[in-house]
Coordinates of C-alpha atoms in Angstrom, one line a residue:
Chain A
X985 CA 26.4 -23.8 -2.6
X986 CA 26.4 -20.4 -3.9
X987 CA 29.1 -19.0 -2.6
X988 CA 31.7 -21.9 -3.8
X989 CA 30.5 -21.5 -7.4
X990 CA 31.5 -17.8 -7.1
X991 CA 34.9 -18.6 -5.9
X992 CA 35.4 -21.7 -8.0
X993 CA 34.3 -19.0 -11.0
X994 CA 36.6 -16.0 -9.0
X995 CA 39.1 -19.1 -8.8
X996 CA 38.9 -19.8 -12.4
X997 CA 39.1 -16.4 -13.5
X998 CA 42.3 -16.1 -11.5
X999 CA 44.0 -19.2 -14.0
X1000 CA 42.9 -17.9 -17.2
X1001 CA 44.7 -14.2 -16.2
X1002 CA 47.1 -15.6 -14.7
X1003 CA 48.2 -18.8 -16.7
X1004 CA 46.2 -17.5 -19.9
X1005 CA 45.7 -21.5 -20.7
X1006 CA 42.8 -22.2 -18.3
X1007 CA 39.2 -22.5 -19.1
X1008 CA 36.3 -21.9 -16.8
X1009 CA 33.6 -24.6 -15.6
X1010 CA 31.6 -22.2 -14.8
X1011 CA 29.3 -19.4 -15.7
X1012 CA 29.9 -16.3 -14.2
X1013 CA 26.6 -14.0 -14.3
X1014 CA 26.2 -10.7 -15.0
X1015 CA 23.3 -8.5 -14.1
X1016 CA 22.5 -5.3 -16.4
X1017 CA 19.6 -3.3 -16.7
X1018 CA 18.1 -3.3 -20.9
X1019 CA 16.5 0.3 -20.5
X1020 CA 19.1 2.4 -20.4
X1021 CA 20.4 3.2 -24.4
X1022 CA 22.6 3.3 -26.1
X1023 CA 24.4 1.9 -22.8
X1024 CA 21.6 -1.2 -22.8
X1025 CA 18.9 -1.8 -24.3
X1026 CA 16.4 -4.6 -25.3
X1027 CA 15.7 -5.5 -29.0
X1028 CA 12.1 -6.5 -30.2
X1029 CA 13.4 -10.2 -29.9
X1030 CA 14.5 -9.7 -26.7
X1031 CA 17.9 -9.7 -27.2
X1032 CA 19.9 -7.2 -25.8
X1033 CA 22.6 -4.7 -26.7
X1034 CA 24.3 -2.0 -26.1
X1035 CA 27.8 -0.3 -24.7
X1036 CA 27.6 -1.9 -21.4
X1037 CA 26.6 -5.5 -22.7
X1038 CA 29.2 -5.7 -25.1
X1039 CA 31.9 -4.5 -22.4
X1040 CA 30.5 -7.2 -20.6
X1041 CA 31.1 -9.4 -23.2
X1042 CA 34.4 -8.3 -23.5
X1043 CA 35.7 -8.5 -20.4
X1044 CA 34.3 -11.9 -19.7
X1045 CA 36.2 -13.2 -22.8
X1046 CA 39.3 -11.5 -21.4
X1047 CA 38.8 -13.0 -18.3
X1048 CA 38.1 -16.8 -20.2
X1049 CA 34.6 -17.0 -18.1
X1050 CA 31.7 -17.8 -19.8
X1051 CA 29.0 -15.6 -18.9
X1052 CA 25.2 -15.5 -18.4
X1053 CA 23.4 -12.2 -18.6
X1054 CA 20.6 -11.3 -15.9
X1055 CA 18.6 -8.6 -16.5
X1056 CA 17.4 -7.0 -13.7
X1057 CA 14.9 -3.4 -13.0
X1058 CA 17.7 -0.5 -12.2
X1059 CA 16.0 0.5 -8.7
X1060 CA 16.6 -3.1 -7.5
X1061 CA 19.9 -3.5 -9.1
X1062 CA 22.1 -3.2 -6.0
X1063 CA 19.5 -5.9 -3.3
X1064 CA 19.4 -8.6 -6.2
X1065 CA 23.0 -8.8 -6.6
X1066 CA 23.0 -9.3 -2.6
X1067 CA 20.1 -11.2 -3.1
X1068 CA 22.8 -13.4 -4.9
X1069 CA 21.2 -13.7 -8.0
X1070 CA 23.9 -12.8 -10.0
X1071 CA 27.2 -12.0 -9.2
X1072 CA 28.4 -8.7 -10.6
X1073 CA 26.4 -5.6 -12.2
X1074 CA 27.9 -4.2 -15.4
X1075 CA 25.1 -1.4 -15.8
X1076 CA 26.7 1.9 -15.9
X1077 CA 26.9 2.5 -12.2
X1078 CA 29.0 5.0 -10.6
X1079 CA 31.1 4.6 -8.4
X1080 CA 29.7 6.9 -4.8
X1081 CA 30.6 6.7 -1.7
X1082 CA 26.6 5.8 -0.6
X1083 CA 27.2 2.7 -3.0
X1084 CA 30.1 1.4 -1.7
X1085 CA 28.7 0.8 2.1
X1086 CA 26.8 -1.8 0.0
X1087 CA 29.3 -3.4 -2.4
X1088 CA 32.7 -3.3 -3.4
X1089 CA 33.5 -1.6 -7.0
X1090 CA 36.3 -2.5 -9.8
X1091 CA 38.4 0.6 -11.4
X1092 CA 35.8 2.9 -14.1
X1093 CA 35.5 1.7 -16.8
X1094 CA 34.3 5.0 -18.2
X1095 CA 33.4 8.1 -17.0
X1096 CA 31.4 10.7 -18.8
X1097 CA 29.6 13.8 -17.2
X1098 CA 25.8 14.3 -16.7
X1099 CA 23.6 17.1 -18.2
X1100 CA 20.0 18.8 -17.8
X1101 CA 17.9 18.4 -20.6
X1102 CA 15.3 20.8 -21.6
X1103 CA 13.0 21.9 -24.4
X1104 CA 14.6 24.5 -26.3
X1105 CA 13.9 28.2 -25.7
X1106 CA 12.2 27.1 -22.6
X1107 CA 14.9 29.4 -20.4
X1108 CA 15.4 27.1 -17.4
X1109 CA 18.9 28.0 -16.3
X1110 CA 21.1 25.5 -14.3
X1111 CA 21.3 27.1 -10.7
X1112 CA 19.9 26.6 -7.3
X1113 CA 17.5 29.0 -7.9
X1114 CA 16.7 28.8 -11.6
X1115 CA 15.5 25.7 -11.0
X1116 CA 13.5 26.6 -7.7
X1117 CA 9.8 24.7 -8.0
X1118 CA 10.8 23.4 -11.6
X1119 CA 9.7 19.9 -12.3
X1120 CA 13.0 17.7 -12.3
X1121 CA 12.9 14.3 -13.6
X1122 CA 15.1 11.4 -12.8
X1123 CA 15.7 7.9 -12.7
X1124 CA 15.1 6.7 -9.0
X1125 CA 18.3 5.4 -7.2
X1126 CA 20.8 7.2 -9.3
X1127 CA 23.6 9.4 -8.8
X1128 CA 21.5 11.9 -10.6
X1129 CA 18.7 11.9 -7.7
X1130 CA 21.4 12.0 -5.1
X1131 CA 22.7 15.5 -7.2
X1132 CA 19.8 17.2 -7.2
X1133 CA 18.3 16.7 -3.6
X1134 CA 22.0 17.9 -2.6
X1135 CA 22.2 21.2 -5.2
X1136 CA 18.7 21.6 -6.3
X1137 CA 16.6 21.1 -3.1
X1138 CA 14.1 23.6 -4.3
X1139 CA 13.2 21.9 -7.6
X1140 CA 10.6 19.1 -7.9
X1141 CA 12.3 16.1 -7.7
X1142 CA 9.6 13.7 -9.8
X1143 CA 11.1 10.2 -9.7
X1144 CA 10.8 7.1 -12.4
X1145 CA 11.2 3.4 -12.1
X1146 CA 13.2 3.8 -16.0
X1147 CA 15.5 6.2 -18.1
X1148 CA 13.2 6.0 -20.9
X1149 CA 10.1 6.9 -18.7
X1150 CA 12.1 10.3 -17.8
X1151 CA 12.5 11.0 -21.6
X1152 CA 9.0 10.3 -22.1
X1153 CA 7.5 13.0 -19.6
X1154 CA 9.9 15.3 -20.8
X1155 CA 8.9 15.1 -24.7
X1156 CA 5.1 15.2 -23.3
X1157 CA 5.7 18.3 -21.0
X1158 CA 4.9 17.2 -17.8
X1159 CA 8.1 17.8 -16.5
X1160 CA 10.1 20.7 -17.2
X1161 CA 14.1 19.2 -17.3
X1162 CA 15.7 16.0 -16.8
X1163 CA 19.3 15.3 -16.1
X1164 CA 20.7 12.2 -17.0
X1165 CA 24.5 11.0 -18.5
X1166 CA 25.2 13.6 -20.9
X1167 CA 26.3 10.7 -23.9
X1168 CA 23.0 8.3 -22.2
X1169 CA 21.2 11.8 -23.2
X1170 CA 23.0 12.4 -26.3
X1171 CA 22.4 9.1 -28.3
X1172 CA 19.4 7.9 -26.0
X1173 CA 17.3 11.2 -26.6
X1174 CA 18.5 13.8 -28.3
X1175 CA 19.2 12.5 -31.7
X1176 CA 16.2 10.4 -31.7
X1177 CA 13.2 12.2 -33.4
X1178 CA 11.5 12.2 -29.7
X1179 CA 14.7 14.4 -28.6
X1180 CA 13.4 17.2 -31.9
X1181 CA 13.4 20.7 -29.9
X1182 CA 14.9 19.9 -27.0
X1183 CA 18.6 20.4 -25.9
X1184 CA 21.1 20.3 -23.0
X1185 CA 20.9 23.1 -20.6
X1186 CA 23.7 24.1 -18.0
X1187 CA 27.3 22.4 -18.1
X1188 CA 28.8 19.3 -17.1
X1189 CA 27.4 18.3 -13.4
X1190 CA 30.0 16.6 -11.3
X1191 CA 30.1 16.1 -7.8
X1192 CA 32.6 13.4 -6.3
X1193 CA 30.0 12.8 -3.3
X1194 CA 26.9 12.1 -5.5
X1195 CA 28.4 11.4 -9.0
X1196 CA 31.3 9.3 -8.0
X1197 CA 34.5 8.8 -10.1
X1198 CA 32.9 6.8 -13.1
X1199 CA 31.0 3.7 -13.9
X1200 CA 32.3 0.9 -13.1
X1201 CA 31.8 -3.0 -12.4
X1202 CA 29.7 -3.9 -9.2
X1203 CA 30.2 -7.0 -6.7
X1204 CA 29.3 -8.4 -3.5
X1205 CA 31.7 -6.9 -0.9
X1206 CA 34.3 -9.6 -0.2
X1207 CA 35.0 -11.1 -3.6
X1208 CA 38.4 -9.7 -4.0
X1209 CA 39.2 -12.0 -6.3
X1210 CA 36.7 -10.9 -8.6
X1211 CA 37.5 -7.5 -8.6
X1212 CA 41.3 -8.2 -9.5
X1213 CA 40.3 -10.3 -12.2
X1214 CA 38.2 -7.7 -13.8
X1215 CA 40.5 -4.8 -12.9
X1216 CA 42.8 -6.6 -15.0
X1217 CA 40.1 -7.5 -17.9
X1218 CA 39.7 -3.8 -18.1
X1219 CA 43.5 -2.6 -18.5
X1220 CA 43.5 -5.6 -21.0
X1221 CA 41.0 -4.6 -23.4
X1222 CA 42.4 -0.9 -22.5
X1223 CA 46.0 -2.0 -24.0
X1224 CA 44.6 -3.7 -26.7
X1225 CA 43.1 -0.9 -28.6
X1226 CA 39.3 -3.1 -28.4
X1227 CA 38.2 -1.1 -26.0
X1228 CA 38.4 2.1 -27.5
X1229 CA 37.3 0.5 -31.0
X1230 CA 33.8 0.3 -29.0
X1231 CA 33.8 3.2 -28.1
X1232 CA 34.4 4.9 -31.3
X1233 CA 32.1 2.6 -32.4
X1234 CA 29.0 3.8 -30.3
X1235 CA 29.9 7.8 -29.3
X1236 CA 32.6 8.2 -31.5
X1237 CA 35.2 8.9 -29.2
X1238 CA 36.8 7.6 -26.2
X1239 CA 34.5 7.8 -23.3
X1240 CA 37.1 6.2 -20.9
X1241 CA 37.8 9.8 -19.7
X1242 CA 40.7 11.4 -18.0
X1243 CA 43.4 9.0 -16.1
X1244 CA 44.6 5.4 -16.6
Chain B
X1328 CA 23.4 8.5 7.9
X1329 CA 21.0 8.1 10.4
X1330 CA 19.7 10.2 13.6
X1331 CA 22.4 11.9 15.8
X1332 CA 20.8 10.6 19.3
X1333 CA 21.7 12.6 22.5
X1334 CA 21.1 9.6 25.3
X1335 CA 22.8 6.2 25.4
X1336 CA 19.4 4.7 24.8
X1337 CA 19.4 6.2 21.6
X1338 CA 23.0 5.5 20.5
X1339 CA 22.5 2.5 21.1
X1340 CA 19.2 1.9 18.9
X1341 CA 21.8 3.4 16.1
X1342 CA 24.2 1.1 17.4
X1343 CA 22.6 -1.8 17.0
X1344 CA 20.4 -0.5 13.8
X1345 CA 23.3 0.1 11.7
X1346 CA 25.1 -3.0 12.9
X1347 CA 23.2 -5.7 14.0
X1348 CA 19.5 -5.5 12.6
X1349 CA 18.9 -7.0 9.3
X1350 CA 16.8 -3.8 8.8
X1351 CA 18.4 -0.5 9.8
X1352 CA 15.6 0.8 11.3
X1353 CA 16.9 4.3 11.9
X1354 CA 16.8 5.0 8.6
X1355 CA 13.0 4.3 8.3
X1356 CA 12.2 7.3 11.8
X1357 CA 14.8 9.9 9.6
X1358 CA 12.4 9.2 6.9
X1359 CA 8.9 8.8 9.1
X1360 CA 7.7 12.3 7.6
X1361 CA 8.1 10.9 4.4
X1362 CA 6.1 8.1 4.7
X1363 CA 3.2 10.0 6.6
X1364 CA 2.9 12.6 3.5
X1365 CA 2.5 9.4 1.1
X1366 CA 0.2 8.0 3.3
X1367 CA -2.2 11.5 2.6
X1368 CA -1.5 10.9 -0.7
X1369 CA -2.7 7.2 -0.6
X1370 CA -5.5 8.1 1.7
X1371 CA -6.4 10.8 -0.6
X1372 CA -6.5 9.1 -3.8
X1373 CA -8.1 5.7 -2.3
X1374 CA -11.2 7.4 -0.6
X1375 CA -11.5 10.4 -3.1
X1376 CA -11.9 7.9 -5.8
X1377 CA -14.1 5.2 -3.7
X1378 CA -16.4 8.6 -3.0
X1379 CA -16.6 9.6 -6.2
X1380 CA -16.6 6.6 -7.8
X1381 CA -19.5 5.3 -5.5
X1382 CA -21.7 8.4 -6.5
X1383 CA -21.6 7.7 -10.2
X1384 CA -22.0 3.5 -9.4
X1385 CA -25.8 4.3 -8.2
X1386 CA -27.5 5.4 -11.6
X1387 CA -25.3 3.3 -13.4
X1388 CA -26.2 0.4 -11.1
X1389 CA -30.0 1.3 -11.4
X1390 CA -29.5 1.3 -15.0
X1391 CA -28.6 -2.2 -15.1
X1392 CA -31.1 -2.8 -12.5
X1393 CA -33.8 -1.8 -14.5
X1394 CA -32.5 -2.3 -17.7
X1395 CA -32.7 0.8 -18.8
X1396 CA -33.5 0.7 -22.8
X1397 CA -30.6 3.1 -23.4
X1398 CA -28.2 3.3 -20.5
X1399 CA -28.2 -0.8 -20.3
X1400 CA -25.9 -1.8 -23.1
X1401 CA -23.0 1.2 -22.7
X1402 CA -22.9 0.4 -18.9
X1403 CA -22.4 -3.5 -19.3
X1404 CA -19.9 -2.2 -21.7
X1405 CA -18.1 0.0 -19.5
X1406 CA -18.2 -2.2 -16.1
X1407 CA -17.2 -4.8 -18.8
X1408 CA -14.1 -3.3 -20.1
X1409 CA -13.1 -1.4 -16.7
X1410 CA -13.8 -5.3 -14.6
X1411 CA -11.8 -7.3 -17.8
X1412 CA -8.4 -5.4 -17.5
X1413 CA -5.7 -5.0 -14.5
X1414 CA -5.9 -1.6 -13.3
X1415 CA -2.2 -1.5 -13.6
X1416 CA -3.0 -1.5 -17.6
X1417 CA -5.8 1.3 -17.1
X1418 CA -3.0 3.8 -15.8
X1419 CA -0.7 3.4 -18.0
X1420 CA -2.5 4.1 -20.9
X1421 CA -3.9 7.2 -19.1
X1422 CA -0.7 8.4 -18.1
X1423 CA 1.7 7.1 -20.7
X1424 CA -0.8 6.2 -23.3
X1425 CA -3.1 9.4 -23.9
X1426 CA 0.9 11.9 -23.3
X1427 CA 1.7 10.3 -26.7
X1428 CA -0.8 12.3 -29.0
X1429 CA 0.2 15.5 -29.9
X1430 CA -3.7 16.2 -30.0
X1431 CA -4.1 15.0 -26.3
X1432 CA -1.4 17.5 -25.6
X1433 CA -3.0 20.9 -27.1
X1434 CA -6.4 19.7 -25.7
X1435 CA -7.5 22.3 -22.7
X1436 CA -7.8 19.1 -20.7
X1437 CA -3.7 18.9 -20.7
X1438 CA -2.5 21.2 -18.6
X1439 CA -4.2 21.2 -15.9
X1440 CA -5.8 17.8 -15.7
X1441 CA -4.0 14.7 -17.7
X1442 CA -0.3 16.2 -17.5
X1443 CA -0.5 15.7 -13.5
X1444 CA 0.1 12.7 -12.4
X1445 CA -2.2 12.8 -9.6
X1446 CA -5.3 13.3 -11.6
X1447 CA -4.2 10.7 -14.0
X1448 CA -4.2 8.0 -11.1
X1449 CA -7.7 9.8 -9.5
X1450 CA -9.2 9.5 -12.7
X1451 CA -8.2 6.1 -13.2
X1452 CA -9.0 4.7 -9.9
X1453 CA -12.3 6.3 -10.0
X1454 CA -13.4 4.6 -13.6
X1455 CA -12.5 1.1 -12.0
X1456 CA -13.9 1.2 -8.5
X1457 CA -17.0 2.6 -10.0
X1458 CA -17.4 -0.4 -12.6
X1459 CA -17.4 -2.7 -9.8
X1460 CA -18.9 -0.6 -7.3
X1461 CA -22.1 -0.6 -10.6
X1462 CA -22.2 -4.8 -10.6
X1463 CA -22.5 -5.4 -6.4
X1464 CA -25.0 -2.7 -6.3
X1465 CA -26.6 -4.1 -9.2
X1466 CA -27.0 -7.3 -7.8
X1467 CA -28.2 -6.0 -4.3
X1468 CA -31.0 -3.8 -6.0
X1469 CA -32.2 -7.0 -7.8
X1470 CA -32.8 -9.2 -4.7
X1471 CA -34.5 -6.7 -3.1
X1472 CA -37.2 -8.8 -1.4
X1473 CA -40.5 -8.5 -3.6
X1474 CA -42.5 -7.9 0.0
X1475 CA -40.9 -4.6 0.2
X1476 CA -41.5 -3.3 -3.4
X1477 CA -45.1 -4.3 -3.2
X1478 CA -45.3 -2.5 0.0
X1479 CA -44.0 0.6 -1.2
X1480 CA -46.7 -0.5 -4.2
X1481 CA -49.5 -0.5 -2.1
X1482 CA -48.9 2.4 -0.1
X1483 CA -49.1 4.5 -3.3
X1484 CA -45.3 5.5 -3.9
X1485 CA -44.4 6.6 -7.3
X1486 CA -41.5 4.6 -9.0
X1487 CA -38.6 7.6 -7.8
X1488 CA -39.7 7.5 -4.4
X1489 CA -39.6 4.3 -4.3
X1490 CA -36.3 3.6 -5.6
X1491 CA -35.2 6.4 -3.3
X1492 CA -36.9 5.3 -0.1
X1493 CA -37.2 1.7 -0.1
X1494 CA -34.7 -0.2 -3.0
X1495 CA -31.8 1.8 -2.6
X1496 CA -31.6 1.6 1.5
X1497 CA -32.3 -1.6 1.5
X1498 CA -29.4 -2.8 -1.5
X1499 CA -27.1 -0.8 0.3
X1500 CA -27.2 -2.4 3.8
X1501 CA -27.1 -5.5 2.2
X1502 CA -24.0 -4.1 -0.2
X1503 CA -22.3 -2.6 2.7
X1504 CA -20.3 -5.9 3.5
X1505 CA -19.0 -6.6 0.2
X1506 CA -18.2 -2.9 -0.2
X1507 CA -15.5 -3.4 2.9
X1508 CA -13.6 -5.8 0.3
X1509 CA -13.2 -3.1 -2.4
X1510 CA -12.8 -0.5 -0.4
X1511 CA -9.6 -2.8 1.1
X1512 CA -9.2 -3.6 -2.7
X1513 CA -9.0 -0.2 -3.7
X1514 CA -6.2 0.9 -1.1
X1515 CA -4.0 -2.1 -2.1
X1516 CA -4.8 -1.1 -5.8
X1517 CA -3.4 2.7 -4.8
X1518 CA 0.0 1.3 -5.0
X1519 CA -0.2 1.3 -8.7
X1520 CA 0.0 5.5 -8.4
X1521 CA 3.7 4.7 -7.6
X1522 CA 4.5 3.5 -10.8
X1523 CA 3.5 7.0 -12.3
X1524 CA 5.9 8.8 -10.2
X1525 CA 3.5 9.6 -7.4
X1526 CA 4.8 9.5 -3.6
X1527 CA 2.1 7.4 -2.5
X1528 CA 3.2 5.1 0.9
X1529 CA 4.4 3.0 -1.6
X1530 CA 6.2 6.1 -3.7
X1531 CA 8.4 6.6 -0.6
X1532 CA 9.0 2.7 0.0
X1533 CA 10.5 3.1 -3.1
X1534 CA 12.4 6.2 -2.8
X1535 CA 14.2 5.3 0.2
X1536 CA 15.0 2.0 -1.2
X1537 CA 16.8 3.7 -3.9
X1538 CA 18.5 6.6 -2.1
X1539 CA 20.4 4.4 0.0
X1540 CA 20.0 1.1 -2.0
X1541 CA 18.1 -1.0 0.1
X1542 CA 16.2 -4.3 -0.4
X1543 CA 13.8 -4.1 2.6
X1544 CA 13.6 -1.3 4.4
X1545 CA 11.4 0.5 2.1
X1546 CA 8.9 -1.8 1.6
X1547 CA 8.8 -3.1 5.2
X1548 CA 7.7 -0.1 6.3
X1549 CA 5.4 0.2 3.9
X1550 CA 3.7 -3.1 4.2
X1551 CA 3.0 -2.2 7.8
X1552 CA 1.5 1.1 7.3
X1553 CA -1.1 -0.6 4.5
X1554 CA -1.5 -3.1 7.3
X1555 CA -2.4 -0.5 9.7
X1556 CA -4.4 1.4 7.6
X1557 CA -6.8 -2.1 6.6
X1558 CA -7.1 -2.5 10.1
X1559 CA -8.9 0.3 10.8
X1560 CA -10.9 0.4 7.3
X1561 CA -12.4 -3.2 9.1
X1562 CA -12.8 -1.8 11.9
X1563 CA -14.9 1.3 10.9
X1564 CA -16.9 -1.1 8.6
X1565 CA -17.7 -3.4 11.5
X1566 CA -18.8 -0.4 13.0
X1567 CA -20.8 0.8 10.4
X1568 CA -22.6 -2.7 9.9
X1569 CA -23.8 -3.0 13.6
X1570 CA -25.2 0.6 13.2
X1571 CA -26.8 -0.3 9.7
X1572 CA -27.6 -4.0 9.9
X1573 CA -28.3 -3.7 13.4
X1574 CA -32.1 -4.6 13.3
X1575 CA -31.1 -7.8 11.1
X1576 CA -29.4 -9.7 13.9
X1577 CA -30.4 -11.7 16.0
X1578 CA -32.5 -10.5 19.2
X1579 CA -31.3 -12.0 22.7
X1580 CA -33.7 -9.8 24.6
X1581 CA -37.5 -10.7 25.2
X1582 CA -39.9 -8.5 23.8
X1583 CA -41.7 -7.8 26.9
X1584 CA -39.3 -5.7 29.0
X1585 CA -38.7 -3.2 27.2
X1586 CA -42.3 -2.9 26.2
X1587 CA -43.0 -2.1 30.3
X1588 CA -40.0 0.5 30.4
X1589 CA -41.4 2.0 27.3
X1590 CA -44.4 3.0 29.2
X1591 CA -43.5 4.7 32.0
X1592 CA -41.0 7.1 30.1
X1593 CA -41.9 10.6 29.3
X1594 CA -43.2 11.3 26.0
X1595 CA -44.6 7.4 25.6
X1596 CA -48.0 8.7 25.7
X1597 CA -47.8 10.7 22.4
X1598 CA -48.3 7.5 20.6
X1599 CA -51.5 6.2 22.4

């Protein structure tokens, strides 16, 4: 069964924190998402990379598991982990309220603000009504959608299946502003030659309800074990100094964010 | 999260929705507007397209038909290319495809046309139900039975009138039952609008699903509102066929009877 794996891997987990000596039997699997840079994203040979995979990797060889990655469409993220086909989501998610009815979170394991996005000198201005019957785009099922039905309800929300969709109607005009992760936007947009002309508008967006406190590593409600094991994974490669060698690596500063 | 309910009925239909069901239900009647809008939009850009589509199939079909010396070879071409690749493919390189040239994007055609979404997917489904719509209608306008082209012969028609009078009722009644499937075809294919950000039945499916991070609910609801709406598109074509092929089935009445009522009713003597 399924669900013995998961412990016998939760169970595992628990030795080689615990004892440091153990080594797992059993792969632990990881779903993440591949469209989402420089947090993940798929190379031409199908291999993928990125912030979130190599925290991933990280963490499962902090917690001695060897681990299998599953990539998996963002907007059906949350049913297939139900859906048991893997057994944790490292994929930038926040951490929201809405989310957690469905399943149980670890500690952030960074946090960085979102931004709108639009083409330079085109004068949208961040506010409930500058942005009254502008096209919005986001990625469906994220924090970001939650935000702007809640602030913006008088802007066009237009929805995508993908991240890189949403950058792609904004460099072809047909929508007018995106708002996405301000780094994700950053490195994933901006500084790519598609990203020429355009620019973030409006400050950071934060919101506890919709935007949560952070990203951070999703299970099935009930595996408490799990969570401990990679609550401690993170304050391990936090201590270490690997952690933020990543991140300097990618943004070039420490995108953990404020708190411990 | 879902409906504040005023009678125990109803708090208990939350009740049990948000507890007990493996679908929460409730959440689907918060959202019931929702799907009804993308239902107009699926209605809109299935029979739109099938309409329009349909109207440009009949000289393309008669092209083939006839073989036209010109038309012949670029319509094989198009009903070729537009039957050979998914439609899901089609879209996309509408949508996504043509956005990427900067030439595409200065044309007058951008801003009010190929930037919207809408039109993208209306344009699309159009091009590919017509290219199928063309080959059945082909096919029915060459099995016309000769006897009623050499009727129309003999009673001195010229070519036009009889292609207008005589080939093309006759291909369409015996079209009309294969047109049912496409036009079923063509409302299944309308889910493909979703993918381009459209709010189609679909659209919503999906939006709810990833509001509130659902598996089912979504598409649940959506599967029975297609399910609905195929229903009745057989039912209006069964209609339609006993109105139009009518005369074609089979007679349980004798010929005489009616013949004796015929004369006694007013009017019967005009055609002494």
């Amino acid at each position: 069964m399924n669900y013995k794996k998961i412990m016998f891997a939760a169970f595992a987990v628990m030795l080689a924190i615990g004892v440091g000596s153990a080594n797992a039997g059993d792969k632990l699997r990881i779903g993440v998402e591949g469209a989402y840079p420089p947090f993940s994203w798929k190379e031409p040979d199908g291999t993928l990379k990125g912030f979130d995979i190599d925290i991933a990797m990280m963490l499962c060889a902090k917690m001695d598991v060897e681990c299998e990655l599953v990539e998996q469409d963002w907007d059906g993220i949350i049913p297939a982990l139900l859906a048991k086909k893997y057994d944790a989501i490292v994929a930038s998610m926040s951490i929201t309220a809405e989310r957690k009815k469905r399943v149980d979170f670890t500690n952030k394991y960074y946090n960085t603000p979102a931004r709108f996005i639009a083409a330079n000198g085109s004068g949208i201005e961040v506010s409930a009504s500058g942005l009254a019957g502008k096209r919005v785009g986001v990625q469906r099922g994220t924090v970001h959608q939650c935000w702007v039905e809640k602030a913006y309800p008088d802007a066009e929300l237009v929805l995508y299946g993908t991240q890189e969709d949403v950058f792609a109607d904004l460099a072809s005009g047909r929508i007018d502003a995106q708002i996405s992760d301000s780094l994700q936007g950053l490195e994933g947009f901006l500084n790519t030659d598609a990203g020429n002309g355009y620019g973030f508008v409006g400050g950071d967006q934060d919101d506890l309800e919709c935007m949560g406190e952070g990203a951070g590593v999703a299970v099935r409600k009930g595996s408490e074990d799990l969570v401990q094991a990679f609550n401690n994974a993170i304050q391990a490669i936090r201590a270490d100094g690997s952690y933020e060698a990543l991140s300097m690596k990618y943004f070039g500063t420490d995108i953990y964010g404020a708190g411990s | 999260m879902a409906a504040e309910s005023e009678t125990p009925i109803g708090d208990w239909l939350v009740l049990v929705s948000e507890n007990y069901s493996p679908l929460d239900f409730m959440l689907v009647a918060d959202n019931f507007d929702r799907f009804l809008w993308g239902a107009v939009v699926t209605l809109e850009l299935t029979f739109l397209s099938l309409l329009i589509g349909g109207v440009l199939s009949i000289p393309m079909a008669l092209a083939r038909a006839y073989r036209h010396p010109i038309w012949n070879g670029p319509v094989w071409c198009y009903t070729y290319f537009f039957r050979g690749t998914p439609l899901l493919v089609q879209t996309y390189l509408l949508y996504f495809g043509l956005g990427q040239f900067e030439a595409v994007r200065e044309s007058f055609l951008w801003g009010p046309i190929l930037s919207n979404a809408w039109w993208c997917a209306l344009i699309a489904f159009t091009l590919n139900t017509a290219a199928y719509t063309t080959e059945f209608l082909r096919g029915a306008i060459v099995t016309t039975p000769f006897g009623e082209v050499e009727a129309a012969k003999a009673s001195g028609m010229s070519p036009a009138t009889m292609v207008r009078r005589i080939v093309l009722p006759s291909a369409f009644r015996r079209a009309l039952p294969a047109y049912s499937n496409e036009v079923i075809f063509m409302l299944h294919g309308s889910v493909i609008a979703s993918t381009i950000t459209l709010q189609d039945i679909m659209g919503v499916g999906r939006w709810l699903n990833g509001r509130y991070y659902l598996a089912f609910e979504g598409f649940v609801t959506a599967m029975i509102m297609y399910m609905i709406l195929v229903f009745a598109i057989t039912r209006g074509f069964k209609l339609w066929e006993t109105h139009w092929l009518g005369h074609l089935r089979a007679r349980t009445e004798t010929l005489a009877k009616p013949a004796v009522k015929a004369a006694a009713l007013p009017g019967a003597s005009d055609f002494r």
